[in-house]
Amino acid sequence: MVGCGGLTEIVDIMKRTGAEDLGDFYPIRPDCQADTPKPRFKPRAGKTLSERRWNAAFSEDGHLDIEKVLRRIQRGGVHPAIKGSVWEFVLGCFDPNSTYEERNQLRQCRREQYIRWKAECQHMVPVIGSGKLITTPIITDAGQPVIDSAINSCFSDKRSIQWMLALHQIGLDVVRTDRALAFYESEKNQAKLWDILAIYAWVDNDISYVQGMNDICSPMVILLENEADAFWCFERAMRRLRENFRCSASSMGVQTQLSTLSQVIKTVDPKLHQHLEDLDGGEYLFAFRMLMVLFRREFSFVDSLYLWELMWAMEYNPNIFSLYEKPIAESDKSAASMLNNKLLKQCGKFERNKVKTGCKDQQSALAVFLVASVLEAKNKRILKEAKGLDDVVQVTSLPPSLSSLVFNARAFCF
């Protein structure tokens, strides 16, 4: 069984043995191994960002050569031994131009802020932080505690009631998250994921919690042992993705991206687009899940992490740290403003191309072109085999190889 410090233990073992089997980093439960897809991603010497090259990218006082790091990630991803630390930079948790001391101070301030938020939540629901989680309702719509629930007080404010109404759904999703991984055999690790999602739902009360956030947060919990650090990494990832989860009775968050996807396919493959329209799939709702949770269900755990870091490196903008330090409501603006030639070199390939072409469309995310790449790679099977939208979902549920997916996506982008 892998505990909270499991990743560190595994890294130490692999350093001693020289093992490169990624299954050793993310152990699969014995009873799930037969049904778990084998990862296609393998660290490649000279291409994948290794621990040695990562450490060499820092100056003596801690400034990071982000341009060099992005090049390496875009060539071959990140070695699992350093994923958590690298993700904190590519997601905008830290400024590459900061020093070790500045980052330590910022990390401590964030940990203290997380503790304060957690205390607020614990005051209302004492189960939070106990190593346990909730999977049954604890409050009624009127704010009355459910019998034998985790709370004893009545609540009248709408924010508290709506938050507590979501807690059992978070718990139900958590126990279904990455069940094949040995890491989540531990209730303590499940509770850690539940705590983070519950506290995020309290902090971002505009979006709160929506199913699928558990799939985004889970890797952060595994990669970063400190709960507060994992929370902030997830919070930064949500700065990119939160609009995907904004749903109402008449619209859903990814609707604009689905519309962009429709236009892309209509342009590059009119025959395929017409076939999808004939199947009543012209709104591309079958691609909802791919965009919502960034291919977590289509790829193995290892491969989806590789795809994420590749996307984040290609979309990286050196302004995101300063932009994300603002409150959530103010951070939905473009990060592309005020980029001189020096900063432009620190952008990922996709972001640099957008800046050069003057594209300010925030919905033209790389994920849209990756989905388009999947559809284009499967176009012959879709045209031949798909008699309904269920067939389209089935055909696209097994995407092409990672290398061909990324190559085709680049062809769409550039």
CSV table of C-alpha atoms in Angstrom, one decimal:
chain,number,residue,atom,x,y,z
A,1,MET,CA,0.0,0.0,0.0
A,2,VAL,CA,1.3,3.5,-0.9
A,3,GLY,CA,0.9,6.1,1.9
A,4,CYS,CA,1.1,9.8,1.7
A,5,GLY,CA,4.8,9.7,1.4
A,6,GLY,CA,4.6,6.9,-1.1
A,7,LEU,CA,6.0,8.8,-4.1
A,8,THR,CA,9.1,9.8,-2.3
A,9,GLU,CA,9.7,6.2,-1.2
A,10,ILE,CA,9.3,5.0,-4.7
A,11,VAL,CA,11.6,7.6,-6.1
A,12,ASP,CA,14.3,6.5,-3.6
A,13,ILE,CA,13.9,2.9,-4.6
A,14,MET,CA,14.2,3.7,-8.3
A,15,LYS,CA,17.3,5.8,-7.7
A,16,ARG,CA,18.9,2.9,-6.0
A,17,THR,CA,17.9,0.3,-8.5
A,18,GLY,CA,18.0,2.4,-11.7
A,19,ALA,CA,14.5,1.2,-12.6
A,20,GLU,CA,12.6,3.0,-15.3
A,21,ASP,CA,9.3,1.2,-15.2
A,22,LEU,CA,6.7,3.9,-14.7
A,23,GLY,CA,4.4,1.4,-13.1
A,24,ASP,CA,6.8,1.6,-10.1
A,25,PHE,CA,6.0,5.2,-9.7
A,26,TYR,CA,2.2,4.8,-9.9
A,27,PRO,CA,1.6,1.2,-8.7
A,28,ILE,CA,-1.6,-0.5,-9.9
A,29,ARG,CA,-3.6,-2.6,-7.5
A,30,PRO,CA,-3.1,-6.4,-8.3
A,31,ASP,CA,-6.8,-6.9,-8.9
A,32,CYS,CA,-6.9,-4.1,-11.5
A,33,GLN,CA,-3.8,-4.8,-13.5
A,34,ALA,CA,-5.5,-7.0,-16.2
A,35,ASP,CA,-8.0,-4.2,-17.0
A,36,THR,CA,-5.7,-1.2,-16.8
A,37,PRO,CA,-4.2,0.0,-20.1
A,38,LYS,CA,-0.4,-0.1,-20.4
A,39,PRO,CA,1.2,3.4,-20.6
A,40,ARG,CA,2.7,4.3,-23.9
A,41,PHE,CA,4.9,7.1,-22.6
A,42,LYS,CA,8.4,6.2,-21.7
A,43,PRO,CA,11.1,8.6,-20.5
A,44,ARG,CA,13.7,9.1,-23.3
A,45,ALA,CA,17.3,9.9,-22.6
A,46,GLY,CA,18.2,13.2,-24.1
A,47,LYS,CA,14.6,14.3,-24.6
A,48,THR,CA,12.6,13.9,-21.4
A,49,LEU,CA,13.3,16.5,-18.7
A,50,SER,CA,15.4,14.6,-16.2
A,51,GLU,CA,16.1,15.4,-12.6
A,52,ARG,CA,19.7,16.3,-13.5
A,53,ARG,CA,18.7,18.7,-16.2
A,54,TRP,CA,16.0,20.2,-14.0
A,55,ASN,CA,18.4,20.9,-11.2
A,56,ALA,CA,20.9,22.3,-13.7
A,57,ALA,CA,18.3,24.8,-15.0
A,58,PHE,CA,18.5,26.8,-11.7
A,59,SER,CA,21.0,29.5,-11.0
A,60,GLU,CA,22.8,29.6,-7.7
A,61,ASP,CA,20.1,31.8,-6.1
A,62,GLY,CA,17.2,29.9,-7.6
A,63,HIS,CA,16.3,31.7,-10.9
A,64,LEU,CA,14.9,29.1,-13.4
A,65,ASP,CA,15.8,29.0,-17.1
A,66,ILE,CA,12.2,28.4,-18.1
A,67,GLU,CA,13.0,28.6,-21.8
A,68,LYS,CA,15.3,25.7,-21.6
A,69,VAL,CA,12.9,23.7,-19.4
A,70,LEU,CA,10.0,24.3,-21.8
A,71,ARG,CA,12.0,23.1,-24.8
A,72,ARG,CA,12.8,19.9,-22.9
A,73,ILE,CA,9.2,19.2,-21.9
A,74,GLN,CA,7.9,19.8,-25.4
A,75,ARG,CA,10.4,17.3,-26.7
A,76,GLY,CA,9.8,14.5,-24.2
A,77,GLY,CA,7.8,15.4,-21.2
A,78,VAL,CA,8.9,15.3,-17.5
A,79,HIS,CA,10.4,12.4,-15.6
A,80,PRO,CA,8.0,11.3,-12.8
A,81,ALA,CA,10.6,11.9,-10.1
A,82,ILE,CA,10.2,15.7,-10.6
A,83,LYS,CA,6.8,16.1,-12.1
A,84,GLY,CA,5.3,17.8,-9.0
A,85,SER,CA,8.0,20.4,-8.8
A,86,VAL,CA,7.9,21.1,-12.5
A,87,TRP,CA,4.2,21.4,-12.6
A,88,GLU,CA,4.3,24.1,-10.0
A,89,PHE,CA,6.2,26.3,-12.4
A,90,VAL,CA,4.3,25.5,-15.7
A,91,LEU,CA,1.0,26.0,-14.0
A,92,GLY,CA,2.0,29.4,-12.6
A,93,CYS,CA,2.4,28.7,-8.9
A,94,PHE,CA,5.9,30.3,-9.0
A,95,ASP,CA,7.7,32.9,-11.0
A,96,PRO,CA,10.8,31.4,-12.8
A,97,ASN,CA,12.5,34.7,-12.1
A,98,SER,CA,12.1,34.4,-8.3
A,99,THR,CA,14.8,33.1,-5.9
A,100,TYR,CA,14.8,30.1,-3.6
A,101,GLU,CA,14.2,32.4,-0.7
A,102,GLU,CA,11.3,34.2,-2.3
A,103,ARG,CA,9.6,31.0,-3.3
A,104,ASN,CA,10.0,29.5,0.2
A,105,GLN,CA,8.4,32.6,1.7
A,106,LEU,CA,5.5,32.5,-0.8
A,107,ARG,CA,5.0,28.7,-0.2
A,108,GLN,CA,4.8,29.3,3.6
A,109,CYS,CA,2.3,32.1,3.1
A,110,ARG,CA,0.1,29.9,0.9
A,111,ARG,CA,0.3,27.0,3.4
A,112,GLU,CA,-0.8,29.3,6.1
A,113,GLN,CA,-3.7,30.6,4.0
A,114,TYR,CA,-4.8,27.0,3.3
A,115,ILE,CA,-4.7,26.3,7.0
A,116,ARG,CA,-7.0,29.2,7.6
A,117,TRP,CA,-9.5,28.1,4.9
A,118,LYS,CA,-9.4,24.6,6.2
A,119,ALA,CA,-10.1,25.8,9.7
A,120,GLU,CA,-13.2,27.7,8.4
A,121,CYS,CA,-14.4,24.6,6.8
A,122,GLN,CA,-13.7,22.4,9.8
A,123,HIS,CA,-15.6,24.7,12.0
A,124,MET,CA,-18.7,24.0,9.9
A,125,VAL,CA,-18.0,20.3,9.1
A,126,PRO,CA,-15.6,18.7,11.6
A,127,VAL,CA,-15.0,15.7,9.4
A,128,ILE,CA,-12.7,17.8,7.2
A,129,GLY,CA,-9.1,17.1,8.2
A,130,SER,CA,-10.0,14.0,10.1
A,131,GLY,CA,-8.7,11.5,7.6
A,132,LYS,CA,-12.3,10.5,6.8
A,133,LEU,CA,-14.7,11.6,4.1
A,134,ILE,CA,-18.5,12.0,3.6
A,135,THR,CA,-20.5,10.1,1.0
A,136,THR,CA,-24.0,10.7,2.3
A,137,PRO,CA,-26.0,14.0,2.6
A,138,ILE,CA,-25.4,16.0,5.8
A,139,ILE,CA,-27.8,18.8,5.3
A,140,THR,CA,-31.2,19.5,3.8
A,141,ASP,CA,-32.0,22.2,1.2
A,142,ALA,CA,-33.4,24.2,4.1
A,143,GLY,CA,-30.2,24.1,6.0
A,144,GLN,CA,-31.3,21.5,8.6
A,145,PRO,CA,-28.8,18.8,9.6
A,146,VAL,CA,-29.6,15.3,8.5
A,147,ILE,CA,-30.0,12.8,11.3
A,148,ASP,CA,-26.7,11.2,12.3
A,149,SER,CA,-24.8,13.6,10.0
A,150,ALA,CA,-21.4,15.2,10.6
A,151,ILE,CA,-22.9,18.5,11.7
A,152,ASN,CA,-25.1,19.6,14.6
A,153,SER,CA,-26.0,23.2,13.8
A,154,CYS,CA,-28.5,24.7,11.4
A,155,PHE,CA,-27.4,27.1,8.7
A,156,SER,CA,-29.3,29.9,7.0
A,157,ASP,CA,-26.8,31.5,4.7
A,158,LYS,CA,-27.0,30.3,1.1
A,159,ARG,CA,-23.3,29.9,0.5
A,160,SER,CA,-22.8,27.5,3.5
A,161,ILE,CA,-25.8,25.5,2.6
A,162,GLN,CA,-24.9,25.1,-1.1
A,163,TRP,CA,-21.3,24.2,-0.1
A,164,MET,CA,-22.4,21.5,2.4
A,165,LEU,CA,-24.9,20.1,-0.1
A,166,ALA,CA,-22.0,19.4,-2.5
A,167,LEU,CA,-19.8,17.6,0.1
A,168,HIS,CA,-21.3,14.1,-0.2
A,169,GLN,CA,-21.2,14.3,-4.1
A,170,ILE,CA,-17.5,15.1,-3.8
A,171,GLY,CA,-17.1,12.1,-1.6
A,172,LEU,CA,-18.9,9.8,-4.0
A,173,ASP,CA,-16.7,11.0,-6.8
A,174,VAL,CA,-13.5,10.7,-4.8
A,175,VAL,CA,-14.1,7.0,-4.0
A,176,ARG,CA,-14.4,6.4,-7.7
A,177,THR,CA,-11.3,8.4,-8.7
A,178,ASP,CA,-8.3,6.4,-10.1
A,179,ARG,CA,-9.5,3.3,-8.3
A,180,ALA,CA,-6.9,1.2,-10.1
A,181,LEU,CA,-4.1,3.0,-8.3
A,182,ALA,CA,-2.7,1.5,-5.2
A,183,PHE,CA,-2.3,5.0,-3.8
A,184,TYR,CA,-6.1,5.3,-3.3
A,185,GLU,CA,-6.4,2.0,-1.4
A,186,SER,CA,-5.7,4.2,1.6
A,187,GLU,CA,-8.7,6.0,3.0
A,188,LYS,CA,-6.3,8.7,4.3
A,189,ASN,CA,-5.3,9.5,0.7
A,190,GLN,CA,-8.9,9.5,-0.4
A,191,ALA,CA,-9.6,11.9,2.4
A,192,LYS,CA,-6.8,14.2,1.4
A,193,LEU,CA,-8.3,14.5,-2.1
A,194,TRP,CA,-11.7,15.1,-0.6
A,195,ASP,CA,-10.4,17.8,1.7
A,196,ILE,CA,-8.8,19.7,-1.1
A,197,LEU,CA,-11.9,19.5,-3.3
A,198,ALA,CA,-14.1,20.5,-0.4
A,199,ILE,CA,-11.9,23.5,0.5
A,200,TYR,CA,-11.7,24.6,-3.2
A,201,ALA,CA,-15.5,24.5,-3.5
A,202,TRP,CA,-15.7,26.8,-0.4
A,203,VAL,CA,-13.1,29.2,-1.7
A,204,ASP,CA,-14.4,29.4,-5.3
A,205,ASN,CA,-18.0,29.6,-4.4
A,206,ASP,CA,-18.9,30.9,-7.9
A,207,ILE,CA,-18.0,27.6,-9.5
A,208,SER,CA,-18.0,25.5,-6.4
A,209,TYR,CA,-17.6,21.8,-7.2
A,210,VAL,CA,-18.5,20.1,-10.5
A,211,GLN,CA,-18.0,16.4,-11.3
A,212,GLY,CA,-14.7,16.0,-13.2
A,213,MET,CA,-12.7,18.3,-10.9
A,214,ASN,CA,-11.7,15.1,-9.0
A,215,ASP,CA,-9.9,13.8,-12.1
A,216,ILE,CA,-8.0,17.1,-12.4
A,217,CYS,CA,-7.0,17.2,-8.8
A,218,SER,CA,-6.0,13.6,-8.2
A,219,PRO,CA,-2.6,13.7,-9.9
A,220,MET,CA,-1.7,16.8,-7.8
A,221,VAL,CA,-2.5,14.8,-4.6
A,222,ILE,CA,-0.2,12.0,-5.7
A,223,LEU,CA,2.7,14.2,-7.0
A,224,LEU,CA,2.8,16.7,-4.1
A,225,GLU,CA,3.0,15.3,-0.6
A,226,ASN,CA,2.1,18.5,1.2
A,227,GLU,CA,-1.7,18.9,1.1
A,228,ALA,CA,-1.5,22.7,0.9
A,229,ASP,CA,1.0,22.5,-2.0
A,230,ALA,CA,-1.3,20.1,-3.8
A,231,PHE,CA,-4.2,22.5,-3.3
A,232,TRP,CA,-2.4,25.4,-4.8
A,233,CYS,CA,-1.3,23.4,-7.8
A,234,PHE,CA,-4.9,22.3,-8.4
A,235,GLU,CA,-6.1,25.9,-7.9
A,236,ARG,CA,-3.7,27.1,-10.6
A,237,ALA,CA,-4.8,24.4,-12.9
A,238,MET,CA,-8.4,25.4,-12.3
A,239,ARG,CA,-7.5,29.0,-13.3
A,240,ARG,CA,-7.1,27.5,-16.8
A,241,LEU,CA,-10.0,25.2,-16.7
A,242,ARG,CA,-12.7,26.7,-14.4
A,243,GLU,CA,-14.8,28.1,-17.2
A,244,ASN,CA,-15.1,24.5,-18.5
A,245,PHE,CA,-17.0,23.7,-15.3
A,246,ARG,CA,-19.3,26.7,-15.4
A,247,CYS,CA,-22.7,25.2,-16.2
A,248,SER,CA,-26.2,26.5,-16.1
A,249,ALA,CA,-29.7,25.3,-17.2
A,250,SER,CA,-29.1,26.6,-20.7
A,251,SER,CA,-25.4,26.3,-21.3
A,252,MET,CA,-22.3,24.4,-20.3
A,253,GLY,CA,-18.7,25.6,-19.9
A,254,VAL,CA,-17.1,23.9,-22.8
A,255,GLN,CA,-19.8,24.9,-25.3
A,256,THR,CA,-17.7,27.6,-26.9
A,257,GLN,CA,-14.8,25.2,-27.3
A,258,LEU,CA,-17.1,22.6,-28.8
A,259,SER,CA,-18.2,25.3,-31.3
A,260,THR,CA,-14.6,26.1,-32.1
A,261,LEU,CA,-14.0,22.3,-32.6
A,262,SER,CA,-16.9,22.2,-35.0
A,263,GLN,CA,-15.5,25.0,-37.1
A,264,VAL,CA,-12.1,23.4,-37.2
A,265,ILE,CA,-13.4,20.1,-38.5
A,266,LYS,CA,-15.8,21.8,-40.9
A,267,THR,CA,-12.8,23.6,-42.4
A,268,VAL,CA,-10.2,20.8,-42.5
A,269,ASP,CA,-12.5,17.8,-43.2
A,270,PRO,CA,-16.0,18.9,-44.5
A,271,LYS,CA,-16.9,15.3,-45.3
A,272,LEU,CA,-16.4,14.2,-41.7
A,273,HIS,CA,-18.2,17.2,-40.4
A,274,GLN,CA,-21.2,16.5,-42.6
A,275,HIS,CA,-21.3,12.9,-41.5
A,276,LEU,CA,-21.3,14.0,-37.8
A,277,GLU,CA,-24.1,16.4,-38.6
A,278,ASP,CA,-26.1,13.6,-40.2
A,279,LEU,CA,-25.7,11.6,-37.0
A,280,ASP,CA,-27.1,14.7,-35.0
A,281,GLY,CA,-23.5,15.3,-33.7
A,282,GLY,CA,-23.0,18.7,-35.3
A,283,GLU,CA,-22.7,20.2,-31.8
A,284,TYR,CA,-19.9,17.8,-31.0
A,285,LEU,CA,-21.3,16.9,-27.6
A,286,PHE,CA,-19.6,13.5,-27.8
A,287,ALA,CA,-16.3,15.4,-27.3
A,288,PHE,CA,-17.5,17.0,-24.0
A,289,ARG,CA,-15.6,14.6,-21.8
A,290,MET,CA,-12.3,15.0,-23.6
A,291,LEU,CA,-12.4,18.7,-23.2
A,292,MET,CA,-13.8,18.7,-19.7
A,293,VAL,CA,-11.1,16.5,-18.0
A,294,LEU,CA,-8.4,16.7,-20.7
A,295,PHE,CA,-8.3,13.1,-21.9
A,296,ARG,CA,-8.1,11.6,-18.4
A,297,ARG,CA,-10.6,8.8,-19.4
A,298,GLU,CA,-9.2,8.2,-22.9
A,299,PHE,CA,-5.5,7.7,-21.8
A,300,SER,CA,-3.8,5.7,-19.1
A,301,PHE,CA,-2.9,7.7,-15.9
A,302,VAL,CA,0.8,8.0,-17.0
A,303,ASP,CA,0.0,9.0,-20.6
A,304,SER,CA,-2.6,11.6,-19.6
A,305,LEU,CA,-0.1,13.3,-17.2
A,306,TYR,CA,2.4,13.4,-20.1
A,307,LEU,CA,-0.2,14.9,-22.4
A,308,TRP,CA,-1.1,17.5,-19.7
A,309,GLU,CA,2.5,18.7,-19.1
A,310,LEU,CA,3.1,18.9,-22.9
A,311,MET,CA,0.0,21.0,-23.3
A,312,TRP,CA,0.9,23.3,-20.4
A,313,ALA,CA,4.4,23.7,-21.7
A,314,MET,CA,3.2,24.6,-25.2
A,315,GLU,CA,0.6,27.0,-23.7
A,316,TYR,CA,3.0,28.6,-21.2
A,317,ASN,CA,3.1,32.3,-20.9
A,318,PRO,CA,5.6,34.1,-18.6
A,319,ASN,CA,2.9,36.5,-17.4
A,320,ILE,CA,0.7,33.8,-15.8
A,321,PHE,CA,2.3,34.0,-12.4
A,322,SER,CA,1.6,37.7,-12.0
A,323,LEU,CA,-1.9,37.2,-13.5
A,324,TYR,CA,-2.8,34.3,-11.2
A,325,GLU,CA,-1.7,36.2,-8.1
A,326,LYS,CA,-4.8,38.3,-8.6
A,327,PRO,CA,-8.2,37.2,-7.3
A,328,ILE,CA,-9.9,34.5,-9.3
A,329,ALA,CA,-12.5,36.9,-10.7
A,330,GLU,CA,-9.8,39.1,-12.1
A,331,SER,CA,-7.6,36.4,-13.6
A,332,ASP,CA,-9.7,35.4,-16.6
A,333,LYS,CA,-8.1,38.0,-18.8
A,334,SER,CA,-5.5,37.2,-21.4
A,335,ALA,CA,-1.9,36.7,-20.2
A,336,ALA,CA,-0.6,37.7,-23.6
A,337,SER,CA,-0.4,41.4,-23.0
A,338,MET,CA,2.9,43.3,-22.7
A,339,LEU,CA,5.3,40.6,-24.0
A,340,ASN,CA,8.6,41.9,-25.3
A,341,ASN,CA,10.9,39.8,-27.5
A,342,LYS,CA,12.8,38.4,-24.4
A,343,LEU,CA,9.5,37.3,-22.8
A,344,LEU,CA,8.2,36.0,-26.1
A,345,LYS,CA,11.1,33.5,-26.1
A,346,GLN,CA,9.9,32.2,-22.8
A,347,CYS,CA,6.5,31.3,-24.2
A,348,GLY,CA,5.5,27.8,-25.2
A,349,LYS,CA,5.3,27.1,-28.9
A,350,PHE,CA,1.5,27.3,-29.1
A,351,GLU,CA,1.3,30.5,-27.0
A,352,ARG,CA,4.1,32.1,-28.9
A,353,ASN,CA,2.3,31.4,-32.2
A,354,LYS,CA,-0.9,32.9,-30.8
A,355,VAL,CA,0.9,36.1,-29.6
A,356,LYS,CA,2.6,36.5,-33.0
A,357,THR,CA,-0.6,36.1,-34.9
A,358,GLY,CA,-2.5,38.4,-32.5
A,359,CYS,CA,-5.0,35.7,-31.6
A,360,LYS,CA,-6.8,36.7,-28.4
A,361,ASP,CA,-9.4,33.9,-28.4
A,362,GLN,CA,-9.2,32.2,-25.0
A,363,GLN,CA,-11.3,29.3,-26.3
A,364,SER,CA,-8.8,28.4,-29.0
A,365,ALA,CA,-7.0,26.2,-26.5
A,366,LEU,CA,-4.6,23.5,-27.5
A,367,ALA,CA,-7.1,20.9,-26.2
A,368,VAL,CA,-9.5,21.8,-29.0
A,369,PHE,CA,-6.9,21.0,-31.6
A,370,LEU,CA,-6.0,17.7,-29.8
A,371,VAL,CA,-9.6,16.6,-30.0
A,372,ALA,CA,-9.6,17.6,-33.7
A,373,SER,CA,-6.5,15.5,-34.1
A,374,VAL,CA,-8.3,12.5,-32.6
A,375,LEU,CA,-11.2,12.9,-34.9
A,376,GLU,CA,-9.1,13.4,-38.0
A,377,ALA,CA,-6.9,10.4,-37.1
A,378,LYS,CA,-10.1,8.3,-36.8
A,379,ASN,CA,-12.0,9.8,-39.7
A,380,LYS,CA,-12.0,6.6,-41.9
A,381,ARG,CA,-13.4,4.5,-39.1
A,382,ILE,CA,-16.0,7.1,-38.1
A,383,LEU,CA,-17.1,7.5,-41.7
A,384,LYS,CA,-17.3,3.7,-42.2
A,385,GLU,CA,-18.5,2.4,-38.8
A,386,ALA,CA,-20.3,5.2,-37.0
A,387,LYS,CA,-24.1,4.8,-37.4
A,388,GLY,CA,-24.9,6.8,-34.4
A,389,LEU,CA,-23.2,9.0,-31.8
A,390,ASP,CA,-22.5,6.1,-29.5
A,391,ASP,CA,-20.4,4.6,-32.3
A,392,VAL,CA,-18.5,7.9,-32.5
A,393,VAL,CA,-17.8,7.8,-28.8
A,394,GLN,CA,-16.6,4.2,-29.0
A,395,VAL,CA,-14.3,4.8,-32.0
A,396,THR,CA,-12.7,7.9,-30.3
A,397,SER,CA,-12.4,6.3,-26.9
A,398,LEU,CA,-9.1,4.7,-28.0
A,399,PRO,CA,-7.1,7.7,-29.4
A,400,PRO,CA,-4.1,7.3,-31.7
A,401,SER,CA,-0.6,7.1,-30.3
A,402,LEU,CA,0.6,10.1,-28.2
A,403,SER,CA,3.2,11.0,-30.8
A,404,SER,CA,0.8,11.1,-33.7
A,405,LEU,CA,-1.8,12.9,-31.7
A,406,VAL,CA,0.6,15.7,-30.8
A,407,PHE,CA,2.0,15.8,-34.3
A,408,ASN,CA,-1.4,16.2,-35.9
A,409,ALA,CA,-2.5,18.8,-33.3
A,410,ARG,CA,0.6,20.8,-34.2
A,411,ALA,CA,-0.4,20.6,-37.9
A,412,PHE,CA,-3.8,22.2,-37.0
A,413,CYS,CA,-2.2,24.9,-34.8
A,414,PHE,CA,0.7,26.2,-36.9
